[in-house]
């Protein structure tokens, strides 16, 4: 007797610390099995032989057979390609940070419309942990501003290993006065 059942990859182990499995895919979705009717009746899925991802930091492609009960064989396919997608775990965190004038002249005072902004940074959790309590600031380039009101774009220097997700607000009003 024959029976068609869905294929399920059997994944064992865990990826390296700081990495996660994003997706597991199999090259074929259905396996045609052959064997004793009494045993086939209990089978609802064709599990692959175990695929270990222990300690992995990158994707894995492997071709494996099936783990089937005694007296049951896989007709088509008799092996299946398993692809495991692994990526670094990333998070994003937001920090409330002060706004600092860059290029300020000694004979001018600079008043910002708000004292701080919000910076959202993404990257590995361990790298983000290092930012907590760090001396972070948004920069507002005021070097070429004359006396009066101006809108200035805020910038943020992202530490190595991280990426900038967002700055809010993106601009700030600054009032420049002679001191």
Short mmCIF file of C-alpha atoms in Angstrom, two decimals:
data_model
loop_
_atom_site.label_atom_id
_atom_site.label_comp_id
_atom_site.label_asym_id
_atom_site.label_seq_id
_atom_site.Cartn_x
_atom_site.Cartn_y
_atom_site.Cartn_z
CA UNK A 1 0.00 0.00 0.00
CA UNK A 2 1.12 3.61 -0.59
CA UNK A 3 0.27 6.88 1.14
CA UNK A 4 1.21 10.53 0.56
CA UNK A 5 2.04 12.65 3.63
CA UNK A 6 3.55 16.09 4.26
CA UNK A 7 7.28 16.27 4.91
CA UNK A 8 8.52 17.84 8.17
CA UNK A 9 12.16 18.65 8.87
CA UNK A 10 13.45 17.36 12.21
CA UNK A 11 15.77 20.07 13.60
CA UNK A 12 17.94 19.41 16.66
CA UNK A 13 20.21 21.62 18.75
CA UNK A 14 20.27 25.38 19.04
CA UNK A 15 22.02 28.05 17.00
CA UNK A 16 25.01 29.86 18.54
CA UNK A 17 24.34 32.44 21.24
CA UNK A 18 23.10 35.65 19.62
CA UNK A 19 21.66 33.81 16.59
CA UNK A 20 18.19 32.53 15.76
CA UNK A 21 16.48 30.24 13.25
CA UNK A 22 14.34 32.34 10.94
CA UNK A 23 12.97 29.64 8.64
CA UNK A 24 13.20 25.95 7.90
CA UNK A 25 12.21 24.83 4.41
CA UNK A 26 12.19 21.48 2.62
CA UNK A 27 12.75 20.92 -1.09
CA UNK A 28 9.64 18.75 -1.45
CA UNK A 29 6.38 19.24 0.41
CA UNK A 30 4.97 15.71 0.12
CA UNK A 31 6.47 12.22 0.37
CA UNK A 32 4.98 9.09 -1.10
CA UNK A 33 5.44 6.20 1.35
CA UNK A 34 5.07 2.48 0.79
CA UNK A 35 4.61 -0.29 3.31
CA UNK A 36 2.35 -2.32 5.54
CA UNK A 37 -1.19 -0.87 5.61
CA UNK A 38 -1.49 -1.15 9.43
CA UNK A 39 1.74 0.84 9.97
CA UNK A 40 1.03 3.36 7.17
CA UNK A 41 -2.35 4.16 8.71
CA UNK A 42 -0.66 5.67 11.78
CA UNK A 43 1.73 7.90 9.82
CA UNK A 44 0.56 11.51 9.40
CA UNK A 45 3.90 13.12 8.50
CA UNK A 46 7.24 12.01 7.03
CA UNK A 47 9.94 13.29 9.43
CA UNK A 48 13.44 13.78 8.08
CA UNK A 49 16.50 12.33 9.74
CA UNK A 50 17.70 14.79 12.43
CA UNK A 51 19.40 17.94 11.13
CA UNK A 52 21.65 19.53 13.78
CA UNK A 53 22.02 23.30 13.94
CA UNK A 54 24.04 23.17 17.17
CA UNK A 55 26.27 26.25 17.48
CA UNK A 56 25.59 27.48 13.94
CA UNK A 57 25.99 31.14 12.97
CA UNK A 58 25.01 30.82 9.30
CA UNK A 59 22.52 29.09 6.99
CA UNK A 60 22.61 25.34 6.53
CA UNK A 61 21.77 23.29 3.42
CA UNK A 62 21.74 19.52 3.75
CA UNK A 63 20.13 16.55 2.00
CA UNK A 64 18.79 13.83 4.29
CA UNK A 65 16.62 10.75 4.23
CA UNK A 66 13.58 10.00 6.35
CA UNK A 67 13.09 8.43 9.78
CA UNK A 68 10.30 5.95 9.15
CA UNK A 69 8.95 2.98 11.10
CA UNK A 70 10.14 -0.56 10.32
CA UNK A 71 8.53 -1.83 7.10
CA UNK A 72 7.84 1.63 5.63
CA UNK A 73 9.97 3.19 2.89
CA UNK A 74 9.94 6.51 1.08
CA UNK A 75 9.26 6.01 -2.62
CA UNK A 76 9.44 9.60 -3.91
CA UNK A 77 11.45 11.42 -2.88
CA UNK A 78 13.79 9.10 -0.98
CA UNK A 79 15.84 12.09 0.24
CA UNK A 80 14.93 15.74 0.70
CA UNK A 81 16.88 19.00 0.75
CA UNK A 82 16.52 20.92 4.03
CA UNK A 83 17.41 24.62 4.20
CA UNK A 84 17.72 26.34 7.58
CA UNK A 85 17.97 30.14 7.57
CA UNK A 86 19.92 31.50 10.57
CA UNK A 87 20.52 35.16 11.36
CA UNK A 88 21.92 37.28 14.17
CA UNK A 89 19.29 38.26 16.71
CA UNK A 90 18.64 41.99 16.43
CA UNK A 91 16.51 44.36 18.43
CA UNK A 92 15.87 48.06 18.37
CA UNK A 93 15.81 50.38 21.35
CA UNK A 94 14.94 54.03 21.73
CA UNK A 95 16.94 56.49 23.81
CA UNK A 96 15.93 59.96 24.92
CA UNK A 97 19.00 62.11 24.24
CA UNK A 98 19.99 65.74 24.58
CA UNK A 99 20.56 68.06 21.63
CA UNK A 100 24.05 69.59 21.38
CA UNK A 101 25.01 72.52 19.15
CA UNK A 102 27.96 71.78 16.86
CA UNK A 103 30.09 74.63 15.53
CA UNK A 104 28.71 77.11 18.08
CA UNK A 105 30.33 80.57 18.15
CA UNK A 106 31.48 82.00 21.49
CA UNK A 107 29.68 85.30 20.79
CA UNK A 108 26.26 83.66 20.23
CA UNK A 109 23.69 81.84 22.39
CA UNK A 110 21.63 78.99 20.96
CA UNK A 111 18.14 78.09 22.25
CA UNK A 112 16.48 74.93 20.94
CA UNK A 113 12.69 74.50 20.70
CA UNK A 114 13.01 71.21 22.61
CA UNK A 115 15.81 70.05 24.94
CA UNK A 116 15.98 66.48 23.67
CA UNK A 117 14.96 64.07 20.96
CA UNK A 118 14.45 60.35 20.55
CA UNK A 119 17.01 58.11 18.81
CA UNK A 120 16.10 54.53 17.83
CA UNK A 121 19.08 52.25 17.27
CA UNK A 122 19.10 48.63 16.06
CA UNK A 123 21.57 45.79 16.41
CA UNK A 124 22.59 42.80 18.52
CA UNK A 125 21.18 42.94 22.09
CA UNK A 126 24.66 42.81 23.66
CA UNK A 127 25.77 45.86 21.64
CA UNK A 128 22.57 47.73 22.57
CA UNK A 129 23.18 46.90 26.25
CA UNK A 130 26.49 48.76 26.01
CA UNK A 131 24.63 51.94 24.99
CA UNK A 132 22.54 52.05 28.17
CA UNK A 133 23.86 54.93 30.25
CA UNK A 134 26.32 55.96 27.54
CA UNK A 135 26.81 59.65 26.84
CA UNK A 136 24.63 59.91 23.71
CA UNK A 137 23.62 63.16 22.02
CA UNK A 138 21.92 64.45 18.91
CA UNK A 139 23.98 67.01 17.00
CA UNK A 140 22.60 70.23 15.53
CA UNK A 141 25.01 72.00 13.17
CA UNK A 142 24.76 75.71 14.03
CA UNK A 143 28.12 76.79 12.51
CA UNK A 144 26.79 79.02 9.72
CA UNK A 145 23.67 80.40 11.41
CA UNK A 146 23.12 84.14 11.79
CA UNK A 147 21.10 85.75 14.56
CA UNK A 148 17.41 84.74 14.28
CA UNK A 149 15.31 81.60 14.03
CA UNK A 150 16.36 78.56 12.00
CA UNK A 151 15.34 74.94 11.44
CA UNK A 152 18.27 72.56 11.79
CA UNK A 153 18.49 68.87 10.86
CA UNK A 154 19.47 66.62 13.75
CA UNK A 155 22.20 64.00 13.24
CA UNK A 156 23.40 61.09 15.31
CA UNK A 157 26.70 59.22 15.16
CA UNK A 158 25.91 55.52 15.44
CA UNK A 159 28.39 53.37 17.37
CA UNK A 160 30.13 50.62 15.40
CA UNK A 161 28.10 47.40 15.11
CA UNK A 162 24.76 49.20 15.31
CA UNK A 163 22.48 50.93 12.84
CA UNK A 164 20.29 54.02 13.05
CA UNK A 165 16.59 53.20 12.78
CA UNK A 166 15.09 56.66 13.40
CA UNK A 167 15.56 60.14 14.82
CA UNK A 168 12.53 61.96 16.16
CA UNK A 169 12.06 64.77 15.45
CA UNK A 170 14.32 64.98 12.39
CA UNK A 171 14.63 68.77 12.68
CA UNK A 172 14.60 71.25 15.55
CA UNK A 173 14.06 75.01 15.69
CA UNK A 174 16.98 76.99 17.07
CA UNK A 175 17.01 80.65 18.01
CA UNK A 176 20.41 82.31 17.68
CA UNK A 177 21.12 85.48 19.67
CA UNK A 178 24.16 87.70 20.09
CA UNK A 179 25.65 87.24 23.55
#
